[in-house]
Amino acid sequence: MDGTVATAPKRWVDTLPALLEVNNIEVVYNDVILVLRGLSLKVPEGKIVALLGANGAGKSTTLKAISGLLKTEEGEITRGEIRFAGERIDGLDPDRIVRKGIFQVMEGRRIVADMTPHENLRLGAFTRSDSEVKADIERVYAYFPRLKERTGLAGYLSGGEQQMLAIGRALMARPKLILMDEPSMGLSPLLVKEVFGIIRRLNEELGITILLVEQNARMALSVASYGYVMEQGKIVLDGTAEELSANEDVKEFYLGGHGTERKRFKNLKSYKRRKRWL
Amino acid sequence: MQWDLLLQLTLNGLIVGTLYGVVAMSFVLIYKASQVVNFAQGEFLLIGAWACWWLLTEFQLPFVWGFLLTLVFMTVFGVLLQVIVLRPMIGEPVISVIMVTIGLSIFFQALMKWMFGVFAQPFPPIFETQAVRIAGLEVQSVYLLSLVISLAIMAAFAWFFTASKYGLAMRATAFDQQVAQSLGISVRMVFAMAWAISAVVSAVAGVVVGVVNGVSSGLSFYGIKVFPAVILGGLDSVLGAVLGGIIIGLLENIAHFFDSTILHWGNMFQIAPFYVLIVILMIKPYGLFGTKNIERV
Ligand SMILES: Nc1ncnc2c1ncn2[C@@H]1O[C@H](COP(=O)(O)OP(=O)(O)OP(=O)(O)O)[C@@H](O)[C@H]1O
Ligand SMILES: [Mg+2]
């Protein structure tokens, strides 16, 4: 230490043009419950970024703030701003945000159970008026061949098939950015592998940018190039997938199987020592 | 037994029943899309019929033009009603919304009486021949028209809900509003569309009945007939509404047959559907086709 102020090394995300930028947002539910407390993150164009965190940390809330669905749950962004391709989108209605190119695949798949898979896919293209919808349905079937064989109601599909339908439905909107909330939830390890393989392909082959919320950190970091860890409504750690995978705390909480006891990052020495803010 | 009377009444029942079915469908459409129980459905028939009657008598328009203009007017009317009166009520307790639609019903009743008087007015004649004979049965031309229009509306509904993206959007909204919004569907647009379609379809029924019976405030009684029909079919089932309507139409006329030939109690045809309704609800509380979680928000 020679007394001069050391400039922090530039983060990897800062070196790339951001498609999505969330700046210091605060989210309140029902006018009183403060859930996000100054959260910031960046998603570079064409990349997969993972958002990790324990139950109740506010991951889904973050995605809903971006997609505008917060409005449907009495939630409100009370501070900060969200920019998509440089343009402010916070405060817009969800249907406007879908038209701008952001599509959220909600937690729990949320397919329309009393419609066929085909009708669900058509609904995904609701905002489009071009003539390529039919061709796109075939493209989705090429990614998910088993959906094509299912002609009954989507409610009778298996969990894995419903997840695939939910992702396929998102593709139908031809989004630039997909917000994916826990795609591995309730799936067998084999299916998780399959779904993540497809997520990687969508990113590589179609160039879709993905913000991926996951409990399964190992899987998420295996497809993502960058990751954020959040706790109690804030980002507490971020880094490239390699950095996070090598991080002792991440290893302990998200990658290792050290019992089920819930601890917090805050209480960890290593975290306190390197405490940093975005 | 007077078999031809029974046959004739059964046919009448079918024809009136499909019309009930059409009105019931337009009622269910509003309920499914926006969870509003519309007690002013009968007034939609009344307003549509008066509007068409006024265009035909005041401006001497040919029937087709008067009819089409009425449909345009009802589209605008449905959208405005939803946007101005019902949109601000979103999120209010169900009972408040019901009170609003009851209020609308009373208001429109009074408004129509004030504008057009209290006497029934006949439509200008539309057909040259008043009746045709089919298989030995006398069928009024207007009844035939009514049947054709009703079936056409039902076919249009079937097409709309399975083939058009707006129909799919409406079903998605009925299924789960948040999911619909996540797909880029504007729930406000869907609500306005549901009210517009419902107003138009009810107005068609109103014009048909008006052509048959003349226009009078009695037309709004169809809005009440719709309740046994939709409750029978299940509040949230479009198909159930159609079948419920046909069953109510048949019941009325069969009750009328037994009343006029055997029982001689008088007016039985008006109450029979409601008795059947009570019995059915005791056996199947959600109607014949209704789903249990009808209270889902
Ligand atoms: N609609 C809502 N109204 C009030 N509070 C809410 C609402 N939705 C979420 N919350 C609260 O906000 C906090 C964060 O919830 P959120 O669903 O964003 O967490 P999460 O990180 O996605 O958790 P999980 O991993 O369990 O999905 C929780 O404490 C939750 O109780
Ligand atoms: Mg969540």
Coordinates of C-alpha atoms and ligand atoms in Angstrom, one line a residue:
Chain A
M1 CA 0.0 0.0 0.0
D2 CA 1.7 3.2 -1.1
G3 CA -1.1 5.6 -0.2
T4 CA -2.5 6.2 -3.7
V5 CA -6.1 5.3 -4.4
A6 CA -6.2 2.0 -6.2
T7 CA -8.8 2.1 -9.0
A8 CA -10.9 -1.0 -8.9
P9 CA -10.2 -3.3 -11.9
K10 CA -12.9 -3.1 -14.5
R11 CA -15.5 -5.8 -14.2
W12 CA -16.1 -8.2 -17.1
V13 CA -19.7 -7.0 -17.5
D14 CA -18.6 -3.4 -17.8
T15 CA -16.4 -4.2 -20.8
L16 CA -19.4 -5.2 -23.0
P17 CA -22.3 -3.2 -24.3
A18 CA -25.3 -3.9 -22.0
L19 CA -28.6 -4.9 -23.4
L20 CA -30.3 -4.7 -20.0
E21 CA -29.2 -2.4 -17.2
V22 CA -30.9 -2.3 -13.8
N23 CA -29.7 0.7 -11.8
N24 CA -30.2 0.8 -8.0
I25 CA -33.9 -0.2 -8.0
E26 CA -36.0 -0.4 -4.9
V27 CA -39.2 -2.5 -5.1
V28 CA -42.1 -2.3 -2.6
Y29 CA -45.1 -4.7 -2.4
N30 CA -48.5 -3.4 -1.2
D31 CA -46.9 0.0 -0.4
V32 CA -45.1 -1.4 2.7
I33 CA -43.1 -4.5 2.1
L34 CA -39.6 -3.4 0.8
V35 CA -38.2 -6.4 -1.1
L36 CA -35.5 -5.0 -3.4
R37 CA -33.1 -2.5 -1.7
G38 CA -31.0 -0.8 -4.3
L39 CA -30.4 -3.7 -6.7
S40 CA -28.2 -3.2 -9.8
L41 CA -27.1 -5.5 -12.5
K42 CA -26.1 -5.6 -16.2
V43 CA -26.8 -8.2 -18.8
P44 CA -24.5 -7.9 -21.9
E45 CA -26.0 -8.4 -25.3
G46 CA -25.9 -12.0 -26.5
K47 CA -24.8 -13.5 -23.2
I48 CA -26.3 -15.7 -20.5
V49 CA -26.2 -14.2 -17.1
A50 CA -27.1 -16.1 -13.9
L51 CA -28.9 -14.6 -10.9
L52 CA -28.4 -16.8 -7.8
G53 CA -29.7 -16.6 -4.3
A54 CA -31.5 -18.3 -1.5
N55 CA -35.3 -18.6 -1.3
G56 CA -36.9 -15.3 -0.7
A57 CA -33.9 -13.3 -1.7
G58 CA -35.9 -11.4 -4.3
K59 CA -34.9 -13.1 -7.5
S60 CA -38.4 -13.5 -9.0
T61 CA -39.2 -10.0 -7.9
T62 CA -36.2 -8.7 -9.8
L63 CA -37.4 -10.5 -13.0
K64 CA -41.0 -9.2 -12.5
A65 CA -39.6 -5.7 -12.0
I66 CA -37.9 -5.9 -15.4
S67 CA -40.9 -7.5 -17.2
G68 CA -43.4 -5.2 -15.6
L69 CA -45.4 -8.1 -14.2
L70 CA -44.8 -6.5 -10.8
K71 CA -47.8 -4.4 -11.5
T72 CA -50.1 -7.4 -11.5
E73 CA -49.0 -8.2 -7.9
E74 CA -49.4 -4.8 -6.2
G75 CA -45.7 -4.3 -6.5
E76 CA -44.0 -1.0 -7.5
I77 CA -40.6 0.2 -8.4
T78 CA -40.1 3.1 -6.0
R79 CA -36.5 4.1 -6.9
G80 CA -33.9 3.5 -9.6
E81 CA -34.3 2.8 -13.3
I82 CA -34.3 0.0 -15.8
R83 CA -32.9 0.4 -19.3
F84 CA -33.3 -1.9 -22.2
A85 CA -31.2 -1.2 -25.2
G86 CA -30.6 2.2 -23.7
E87 CA -34.3 3.0 -23.3
R88 CA -36.1 3.3 -20.0
I89 CA -38.7 0.7 -19.5
D90 CA -39.5 0.8 -15.8
G91 CA -43.1 1.8 -15.3
L92 CA -44.3 0.4 -18.7
D93 CA -47.2 -2.1 -18.8
P94 CA -46.1 -5.7 -19.3
D95 CA -47.6 -6.0 -22.8
R96 CA -45.6 -3.0 -23.9
I97 CA -42.4 -4.5 -22.5
V98 CA -43.1 -7.8 -24.4
R99 CA -43.4 -5.8 -27.6
K100 CA -40.0 -4.3 -26.9
G101 CA -38.5 -7.7 -26.9
I102 CA -38.4 -8.9 -23.3
F103 CA -40.2 -12.1 -22.4
Q104 CA -40.4 -13.7 -19.0
V105 CA -40.8 -17.4 -18.5
M106 CA -42.3 -17.4 -15.1
E107 CA -41.5 -19.6 -12.2
G108 CA -43.7 -22.8 -12.2
R109 CA -44.0 -22.8 -16.1
R110 CA -47.5 -21.3 -16.0
I111 CA -48.6 -22.8 -19.3
V112 CA -52.3 -22.4 -20.2
A113 CA -53.5 -25.8 -18.9
D114 CA -56.8 -25.9 -20.7
M115 CA -55.3 -25.3 -24.1
T116 CA -53.3 -27.6 -26.4
P117 CA -49.5 -27.2 -26.7
H118 CA -50.1 -25.8 -30.2
E119 CA -52.5 -23.2 -28.9
N120 CA -50.0 -22.2 -26.2
L121 CA -47.4 -21.7 -28.8
R122 CA -49.7 -19.6 -30.9
L123 CA -50.4 -17.4 -27.8
G124 CA -46.6 -16.9 -27.5
A125 CA -46.8 -15.1 -30.8
F126 CA -49.7 -12.9 -29.8
T127 CA -47.7 -9.7 -30.2
R128 CA -46.6 -10.6 -33.7
S129 CA -48.5 -9.9 -36.9
D130 CA -46.0 -11.3 -39.5
S131 CA -46.7 -14.3 -41.6
E132 CA -43.9 -16.5 -40.2
V133 CA -45.7 -17.7 -37.1
K134 CA -46.5 -21.1 -38.6
A135 CA -42.9 -21.6 -39.6
D136 CA -41.7 -20.6 -36.2
I137 CA -44.0 -23.2 -34.6
E138 CA -42.2 -25.8 -36.6
R139 CA -38.9 -24.4 -35.5
V140 CA -39.9 -24.7 -31.9
Y141 CA -41.0 -28.3 -32.6
A142 CA -37.5 -28.9 -34.0
Y143 CA -36.0 -27.8 -30.6
F144 CA -38.6 -29.8 -28.7
P145 CA -39.7 -32.8 -30.9
R146 CA -41.7 -34.4 -28.2
L147 CA -44.1 -31.4 -27.9
K148 CA -45.3 -32.1 -31.4
E149 CA -46.6 -35.5 -30.5
R150 CA -48.7 -34.1 -27.7
T151 CA -52.1 -33.1 -29.0
G152 CA -54.1 -33.3 -25.7
L153 CA -54.4 -30.5 -23.2
A154 CA -51.2 -28.9 -22.0
G155 CA -52.3 -29.5 -18.4
Y156 CA -51.6 -33.2 -18.9
L157 CA -48.0 -32.8 -20.0
S158 CA -45.2 -33.9 -17.7
G159 CA -43.3 -31.3 -15.8
G160 CA -40.4 -31.5 -18.2
E161 CA -42.6 -31.1 -21.2
Q162 CA -44.4 -28.2 -19.6
Q163 CA -41.1 -26.5 -19.1
M164 CA -40.2 -27.0 -22.7
L165 CA -43.5 -25.7 -23.8
A166 CA -43.0 -22.6 -21.6
I167 CA -39.6 -22.0 -23.2
G168 CA -41.0 -22.7 -26.7
R169 CA -43.9 -20.3 -26.1
A170 CA -41.3 -17.6 -25.2
L171 CA -39.4 -18.3 -28.4
M172 CA -42.6 -17.7 -30.4
A173 CA -42.5 -14.0 -29.4
R174 CA -39.0 -13.7 -31.0
P175 CA -37.6 -11.9 -28.0
K176 CA -34.2 -10.3 -27.7
L177 CA -34.0 -11.1 -24.0
I178 CA -35.6 -14.0 -22.1
L179 CA -36.0 -13.8 -18.3
M180 CA -36.0 -17.4 -17.1
D181 CA -37.2 -18.1 -13.6
E182 CA -36.0 -21.5 -12.2
P183 CA -36.3 -23.7 -15.3
S184 CA -34.9 -26.6 -13.4
M185 CA -37.6 -26.5 -10.7
G186 CA -39.1 -30.0 -10.0
L187 CA -37.3 -31.7 -12.9
S188 CA -35.2 -34.9 -12.7
P189 CA -31.4 -34.5 -13.1
L190 CA -31.6 -35.9 -16.6
L191 CA -34.3 -33.4 -17.7
V192 CA -32.4 -30.5 -16.0
K193 CA -29.5 -31.4 -18.2
E194 CA -31.7 -31.5 -21.3
V195 CA -33.3 -28.2 -20.5
F196 CA -30.0 -26.5 -19.9
G197 CA -28.6 -27.9 -23.1
I198 CA -31.5 -26.3 -24.9
I199 CA -31.0 -23.0 -23.1
R200 CA -27.4 -23.0 -24.2
R201 CA -28.4 -23.8 -27.8
L202 CA -31.0 -20.9 -27.9
N203 CA -28.3 -18.5 -26.8
E204 CA -25.7 -19.8 -29.3
E205 CA -27.9 -20.5 -32.3
L206 CA -30.5 -17.8 -32.0
G207 CA -28.4 -15.2 -30.3
I208 CA -31.0 -14.7 -27.5
T209 CA -29.7 -12.9 -24.4
I210 CA -30.8 -14.8 -21.2
L211 CA -31.1 -13.7 -17.6
L212 CA -31.3 -16.9 -15.7
V213 CA -32.6 -17.2 -12.2
E214 CA -31.7 -20.5 -10.6
Q215 CA -31.4 -22.4 -7.3
N216 CA -29.3 -25.0 -9.1
A217 CA -26.1 -22.8 -9.2
R218 CA -23.9 -25.5 -10.6
M219 CA -26.1 -25.9 -13.7
A220 CA -26.6 -22.2 -14.0
L221 CA -22.9 -21.4 -13.9
S222 CA -22.2 -24.1 -16.4
V223 CA -24.1 -22.3 -19.1
A224 CA -23.7 -18.6 -17.9
S225 CA -20.8 -16.4 -18.6
Y226 CA -21.4 -14.1 -15.7
G227 CA -23.3 -14.4 -12.4
Y228 CA -24.7 -12.3 -9.6
V229 CA -25.5 -13.6 -6.1
M230 CA -28.2 -11.8 -4.3
E231 CA -29.4 -11.8 -0.7
Q232 CA -32.2 -9.9 0.9
G233 CA -32.9 -7.7 -2.0
K234 CA -29.3 -6.8 -2.9
I235 CA -26.5 -8.1 -5.0
V236 CA -23.8 -9.2 -2.6
L237 CA -21.3 -10.8 -5.1
D238 CA -20.8 -10.9 -8.8
G239 CA -18.2 -12.3 -11.2
T240 CA -17.6 -14.4 -14.2
A241 CA -18.9 -18.0 -14.0
E242 CA -15.3 -19.2 -13.4
E243 CA -14.7 -16.7 -10.6
L244 CA -18.0 -17.6 -8.9
S245 CA -17.4 -21.3 -9.3
A246 CA -14.1 -21.0 -7.7
N247 CA -15.3 -18.7 -4.9
E248 CA -15.2 -20.4 -1.5
D249 CA -18.5 -18.9 -0.3
V250 CA -20.4 -19.8 -3.4
K251 CA -19.0 -23.3 -3.2
E252 CA -20.1 -23.6 0.4
F253 CA -23.6 -22.3 -0.1
Y254 CA -24.6 -23.2 -3.6
L255 CA -22.3 -25.8 -5.0
G256 CA -21.4 -28.0 -2.0
G257 CA -23.7 -30.2 0.0
H258 CA -22.8 -28.8 3.5
G259 CA -25.9 -29.7 5.3
T260 CA -29.2 -27.8 5.1
E261 CA -28.4 -25.2 7.8
R262 CA -29.1 -21.7 6.4
K263 CA -26.3 -19.3 6.8
R264 CA -25.7 -15.9 5.4
F265 CA -23.0 -14.4 3.3
K266 CA -22.9 -11.5 5.6
N267 CA -21.7 -13.5 8.5
L268 CA -18.8 -15.0 6.6
K269 CA -15.3 -13.6 7.2
S270 CA -14.3 -13.9 3.6
Y271 CA -17.3 -11.9 2.5
K272 CA -16.8 -9.2 5.1
R273 CA -13.2 -8.9 4.1
R274 CA -13.9 -8.4 0.4
K275 CA -17.1 -6.5 0.9
R276 CA -17.8 -4.6 -2.2
W277 CA -20.7 -2.8 -3.8
L278 CA -21.8 -2.4 -7.3
Chain B
M1 CA -102.5 -36.3 -27.3
Q2 CA -102.2 -33.6 -29.9
W3 CA -99.0 -34.7 -31.6
D4 CA -98.7 -31.9 -34.1
L5 CA -99.1 -29.3 -31.3
L6 CA -96.3 -31.0 -29.3
L7 CA -94.1 -31.1 -32.4
Q8 CA -94.8 -27.5 -33.2
L9 CA -94.0 -26.4 -29.7
T10 CA -90.9 -28.5 -29.6
L11 CA -89.7 -26.7 -32.7
N12 CA -90.6 -23.4 -31.2
G13 CA -88.7 -24.4 -28.1
L14 CA -85.6 -25.2 -30.2
I15 CA -85.8 -21.9 -32.0
V16 CA -86.3 -19.8 -28.9
G17 CA -83.8 -21.9 -27.1
T18 CA -81.0 -21.2 -29.5
L19 CA -81.8 -17.5 -29.1
Y20 CA -81.5 -17.9 -25.3
G21 CA -78.3 -19.8 -25.9
V22 CA -76.9 -16.9 -27.9
V23 CA -77.8 -14.4 -25.2
A24 CA -76.4 -16.8 -22.5
M25 CA -73.2 -17.0 -24.5
S26 CA -72.8 -13.3 -24.6
F27 CA -73.4 -13.2 -20.8
V28 CA -70.8 -16.0 -20.2
L29 CA -68.3 -14.2 -22.4
I30 CA -68.3 -11.2 -20.1
Y31 CA -68.2 -13.3 -17.0
K32 CA -65.4 -15.5 -18.2
A33 CA -63.2 -12.6 -19.5
S34 CA -63.8 -10.0 -16.8
Q35 CA -65.5 -11.9 -13.9
V36 CA -68.4 -9.5 -14.0
V37 CA -72.0 -10.8 -13.5
N38 CA -73.8 -8.5 -15.9
F39 CA -77.3 -7.9 -14.7
A40 CA -77.8 -5.4 -17.6
Q41 CA -77.5 -8.1 -20.3
G42 CA -81.2 -7.9 -21.1
E43 CA -80.9 -4.2 -21.6
F44 CA -78.3 -4.8 -24.3
L45 CA -81.1 -6.6 -26.3
L46 CA -83.4 -3.7 -25.6
I47 CA -80.9 -1.0 -26.6
G48 CA -79.9 -2.9 -29.8
A49 CA -83.5 -3.4 -30.8
W50 CA -84.5 0.2 -30.2
A51 CA -81.5 1.5 -32.0
C52 CA -82.3 -0.7 -35.1
W53 CA -86.0 0.2 -34.9
W54 CA -85.2 3.9 -34.8
L55 CA -82.8 3.7 -37.8
L56 CA -85.4 1.8 -39.8
T57 CA -88.4 3.9 -39.0
E58 CA -86.8 7.4 -38.7
F59 CA -84.5 7.2 -41.7
Q60 CA -86.4 4.5 -43.7
L61 CA -83.1 2.6 -44.1
P62 CA -83.1 -0.8 -45.7
F63 CA -83.1 -3.5 -43.0
V64 CA -79.5 -4.7 -43.8
W65 CA -78.1 -1.2 -43.4
G66 CA -80.0 -0.4 -40.3
F67 CA -78.9 -3.7 -38.8
L68 CA -75.2 -3.2 -39.7
L69 CA -75.2 0.3 -38.3
T70 CA -76.8 -1.0 -35.1
L71 CA -73.9 -3.5 -34.8
V72 CA -71.3 -0.7 -35.2
F73 CA -73.1 1.4 -32.6
M74 CA -73.2 -1.5 -30.1
T75 CA -69.5 -2.2 -30.6
V76 CA -68.8 1.4 -29.6
F77 CA -71.4 1.2 -26.8
G78 CA -69.8 -2.0 -25.4
V79 CA -66.3 -0.5 -25.4
L80 CA -67.4 2.8 -23.8
L81 CA -69.4 1.1 -21.1
Q82 CA -66.5 -1.1 -20.2
V83 CA -63.9 1.7 -20.2
I84 CA -66.0 4.4 -18.5
V85 CA -68.1 2.4 -16.0
L86 CA -66.5 -1.0 -15.4
R87 CA -62.8 -0.3 -15.7
P88 CA -62.7 1.9 -12.6
M89 CA -64.4 -1.0 -10.8
I90 CA -61.6 -3.5 -11.4
G91 CA -60.4 -4.8 -8.0
E92 CA -63.6 -3.7 -6.2
P93 CA -65.6 -6.3 -4.3
V94 CA -67.8 -8.5 -6.4
I95 CA -70.9 -7.2 -4.7
S96 CA -70.1 -3.6 -5.7
V97 CA -69.6 -4.6 -9.3
I98 CA -73.0 -6.4 -9.2
M99 CA -74.7 -3.4 -7.8
V100 CA -73.2 -1.3 -10.6
T101 CA -74.6 -3.6 -13.3
I102 CA -78.0 -3.7 -11.6
G103 CA -77.8 0.1 -11.6
L104 CA -77.0 0.1 -15.3
S105 CA -80.0 -2.2 -15.9
I106 CA -82.4 0.2 -14.2
F107 CA -80.8 3.2 -15.8
F108 CA -81.0 1.9 -19.3
Q109 CA -84.6 0.7 -18.8
A110 CA -85.6 4.2 -17.8
L111 CA -83.6 5.8 -20.5
M112 CA -85.2 3.7 -23.2
K113 CA -88.7 4.4 -21.8
W114 CA -87.9 8.1 -21.8
M115 CA -86.6 8.1 -25.4
F116 CA -89.0 5.7 -27.1
G117 CA -92.1 5.6 -24.9
V118 CA -93.7 2.8 -23.0
F119 CA -95.7 1.2 -25.9
A120 CA -94.5 -1.8 -27.9
Q121 CA -93.5 -0.8 -31.5
P122 CA -93.6 -3.2 -34.4
F123 CA -90.7 -3.5 -36.8
P124 CA -91.4 -2.6 -40.5
P125 CA -92.1 -6.0 -42.2
I126 CA -88.9 -7.6 -43.5
F127 CA -90.1 -10.6 -45.3
E128 CA -92.7 -10.9 -48.1
T129 CA -93.9 -14.3 -47.0
Q130 CA -94.8 -14.5 -43.3
A131 CA -94.4 -18.3 -43.0
V132 CA -93.0 -21.3 -44.7
R133 CA -94.1 -24.9 -44.3
I134 CA -91.4 -27.4 -43.4
A135 CA -92.4 -31.1 -43.2
G136 CA -96.0 -30.2 -42.5
L137 CA -95.1 -27.7 -39.8
E138 CA -95.8 -24.0 -40.0
V139 CA -92.6 -22.0 -39.4
Q140 CA -92.6 -18.2 -39.4
S141 CA -89.9 -16.7 -41.7
V142 CA -88.6 -14.6 -38.9
Y143 CA -88.2 -17.7 -36.7
L144 CA -86.2 -19.3 -39.5
L145 CA -84.1 -16.2 -39.8
S146 CA -83.6 -16.3 -36.0
L147 CA -82.4 -19.9 -36.1
V148 CA -80.0 -19.2 -39.0
I149 CA -78.6 -16.1 -37.3
S150 CA -78.2 -17.9 -33.9
L151 CA -76.4 -20.8 -35.5
A152 CA -74.2 -18.4 -37.5
I153 CA -73.3 -16.6 -34.3
M154 CA -72.5 -19.9 -32.6
A155 CA -70.2 -21.0 -35.5
A156 CA -68.5 -17.6 -35.3
F157 CA -67.9 -18.0 -31.6
A158 CA -66.4 -21.5 -32.2
W159 CA -64.1 -20.1 -34.9
F160 CA -63.2 -17.1 -32.8
F161 CA -62.2 -19.1 -29.7
T162 CA -60.2 -21.7 -31.5
A163 CA -58.7 -20.1 -34.6
S164 CA -58.3 -16.4 -33.9
K165 CA -55.5 -15.1 -31.8
Y166 CA -57.8 -12.6 -30.1
G167 CA -60.1 -15.5 -29.1
L168 CA -57.1 -17.4 -27.7
A169 CA -56.0 -14.3 -25.9
M170 CA -59.4 -14.1 -24.3
R171 CA -59.3 -17.7 -23.2
A172 CA -55.8 -17.1 -21.8
T173 CA -57.0 -14.1 -19.9
A174 CA -59.9 -16.1 -18.5
F175 CA -57.5 -18.8 -17.4
D176 CA -54.9 -16.6 -15.7
Q177 CA -54.6 -12.8 -16.1
Q178 CA -51.0 -12.7 -15.1
V179 CA -50.0 -15.4 -17.6
A180 CA -51.9 -13.5 -20.3
Q181 CA -50.0 -10.3 -19.5
S182 CA -46.7 -12.1 -19.5
L183 CA -47.5 -13.1 -23.1
G184 CA -48.0 -9.5 -24.1
I185 CA -51.8 -9.5 -24.0
S186 CA -53.3 -6.3 -22.7
V187 CA -56.0 -7.4 -20.3
R188 CA -57.7 -4.0 -20.7
M189 CA -58.0 -4.7 -24.4
V190 CA -59.5 -8.1 -23.7
F191 CA -62.1 -6.7 -21.3
A192 CA -63.2 -4.0 -23.7
M193 CA -63.4 -6.6 -26.5
A194 CA -65.5 -9.0 -24.4
W195 CA -68.0 -6.2 -23.6
A196 CA -68.1 -5.1 -27.2
I197 CA -68.7 -8.6 -28.6
S198 CA -71.3 -9.3 -25.9
A199 CA -73.2 -6.1 -26.6
V200 CA -73.2 -6.8 -30.3
V201 CA -74.3 -10.4 -30.0
S202 CA -77.1 -9.5 -27.5
A203 CA -78.2 -6.7 -29.8
V204 CA -78.6 -9.2 -32.7
A205 CA -80.8 -11.3 -30.5
G206 CA -82.7 -8.2 -29.5
V207 CA -83.3 -7.2 -33.1
V208 CA -84.5 -10.8 -33.9
V209 CA -86.9 -10.8 -31.0
G210 CA -88.0 -7.3 -31.9
V211 CA -88.8 -8.3 -35.5
V212 CA -90.9 -11.2 -34.1
N213 CA -92.7 -9.6 -31.2
G214 CA -92.2 -5.9 -31.6
V215 CA -89.9 -3.8 -29.4
S216 CA -90.8 -3.2 -25.8
S217 CA -89.3 -3.2 -22.4
G218 CA -90.3 -6.8 -22.2
L219 CA -87.3 -7.6 -24.3
S220 CA -85.0 -7.2 -21.3
F221 CA -86.8 -10.2 -19.7
Y222 CA -84.4 -12.2 -21.9
G223 CA -81.6 -11.0 -19.6
I224 CA -83.4 -12.8 -16.8
K225 CA -84.1 -15.9 -18.8
V226 CA -80.4 -16.2 -19.3
F227 CA -79.8 -16.9 -15.6
P228 CA -81.4 -20.4 -15.6
A229 CA -79.7 -21.1 -18.9
V230 CA -76.2 -20.1 -17.8
I231 CA -76.5 -21.5 -14.3
L232 CA -77.8 -24.7 -15.8
G233 CA -74.8 -24.9 -18.2
G234 CA -72.3 -23.7 -15.7
L235 CA -71.4 -20.0 -15.3
D236 CA -68.1 -20.3 -17.1
S237 CA -68.9 -22.6 -20.0
V238 CA -69.8 -21.1 -23.4
L239 CA -70.9 -24.5 -24.7
G240 CA -72.9 -25.0 -21.5
A241 CA -74.6 -21.7 -22.1
V242 CA -75.8 -22.8 -25.5
L243 CA -77.1 -26.1 -24.3
G244 CA -78.6 -24.5 -21.2
G245 CA -80.4 -22.0 -23.4
I246 CA -81.8 -24.7 -25.7
I247 CA -82.9 -26.8 -22.7
I248 CA -84.7 -23.8 -21.2
G249 CA -86.4 -23.0 -24.5
L250 CA -87.6 -26.6 -24.8
L251 CA -88.7 -26.8 -21.2
E252 CA -90.8 -23.7 -21.6
N253 CA -92.6 -25.0 -24.6
I254 CA -93.1 -28.5 -23.3
A255 CA -94.4 -27.1 -20.1
H256 CA -96.7 -24.9 -22.2
F257 CA -98.0 -28.0 -24.0
F258 CA -98.9 -29.9 -20.8
D259 CA -100.4 -26.7 -19.4
S260 CA -102.6 -26.0 -22.3
T261 CA -103.7 -29.6 -23.0
I262 CA -103.8 -31.3 -19.6
L263 CA -103.1 -29.2 -16.5
H264 CA -104.7 -25.9 -17.3
W265 CA -102.8 -24.1 -14.5
G266 CA -101.9 -21.2 -16.7
N267 CA -98.5 -19.5 -17.1
M268 CA -96.7 -22.7 -16.3
F269 CA -94.2 -22.1 -19.1
Q270 CA -92.8 -19.1 -17.3
I271 CA -91.9 -20.8 -14.1
A272 CA -91.1 -24.4 -15.2
P273 CA -87.5 -23.5 -16.1
F274 CA -86.9 -22.1 -12.7
Y275 CA -88.1 -25.2 -11.0
V276 CA -85.8 -27.3 -13.2
L277 CA -83.0 -24.9 -12.3
I278 CA -83.5 -25.5 -8.6
V279 CA -83.5 -29.3 -9.0
I280 CA -80.4 -29.3 -11.2
L281 CA -78.5 -27.0 -8.8
M282 CA -79.4 -29.4 -6.0
I283 CA -77.8 -32.3 -7.9
K284 CA -74.9 -30.4 -9.7
P285 CA -74.1 -27.2 -7.8
Y286 CA -71.7 -26.0 -10.5
G287 CA -74.1 -26.6 -13.4
L288 CA -73.8 -29.2 -16.0
F289 CA -70.5 -28.0 -17.5
G290 CA -69.2 -25.6 -14.9
T291 CA -65.8 -25.9 -13.2
K292 CA -65.5 -26.0 -9.5
N293 CA -62.9 -23.4 -9.0
I294 CA -65.2 -20.7 -10.4
E295 CA -64.2 -18.3 -7.7
R296 CA -60.5 -18.3 -8.8
V297 CA -59.2 -14.8 -9.3
Ligands
LIG1 N1 -46.9 -10.3 -4.4 C1 -46.2 -10.2 -3.3 N2 -46.7 -9.5 -2.2 C2 -46.0 -9.3 -1.1 N3 -44.8 -9.8 -0.9 C3 -44.2 -10.6 -1.9 C4 -44.9 -10.8 -3.1 N4 -44.1 -11.5 -3.9 C5 -43.0 -11.8 -3.2 N5 -43.0 -11.2 -2.0 C6 -42.0 -11.3 -0.9 O1 -40.8 -10.8 -1.5 C7 -39.7 -11.6 -1.1 C8 -38.9 -12.0 -2.3 O2 -39.7 -12.9 -3.0 P1 -39.3 -13.5 -4.4 O3 -40.4 -14.4 -4.9 O4 -38.8 -12.5 -5.3 O5 -38.1 -14.4 -3.9 P2 -37.2 -15.5 -4.8 O6 -35.8 -15.1 -4.6 O7 -37.7 -15.6 -6.1 O8 -37.5 -16.8 -4.0 P3 -37.6 -18.3 -4.5 O9 -36.3 -18.9 -4.7 O10 -38.3 -19.0 -3.3 O11 -38.4 -18.3 -5.7 C9 -40.3 -12.7 -0.2 O12 -40.0 -12.4 1.1 C10 -41.7 -12.7 -0.5 O13 -42.5 -13.0 0.6
MG2 MG -38.7 -17.1 -7.2

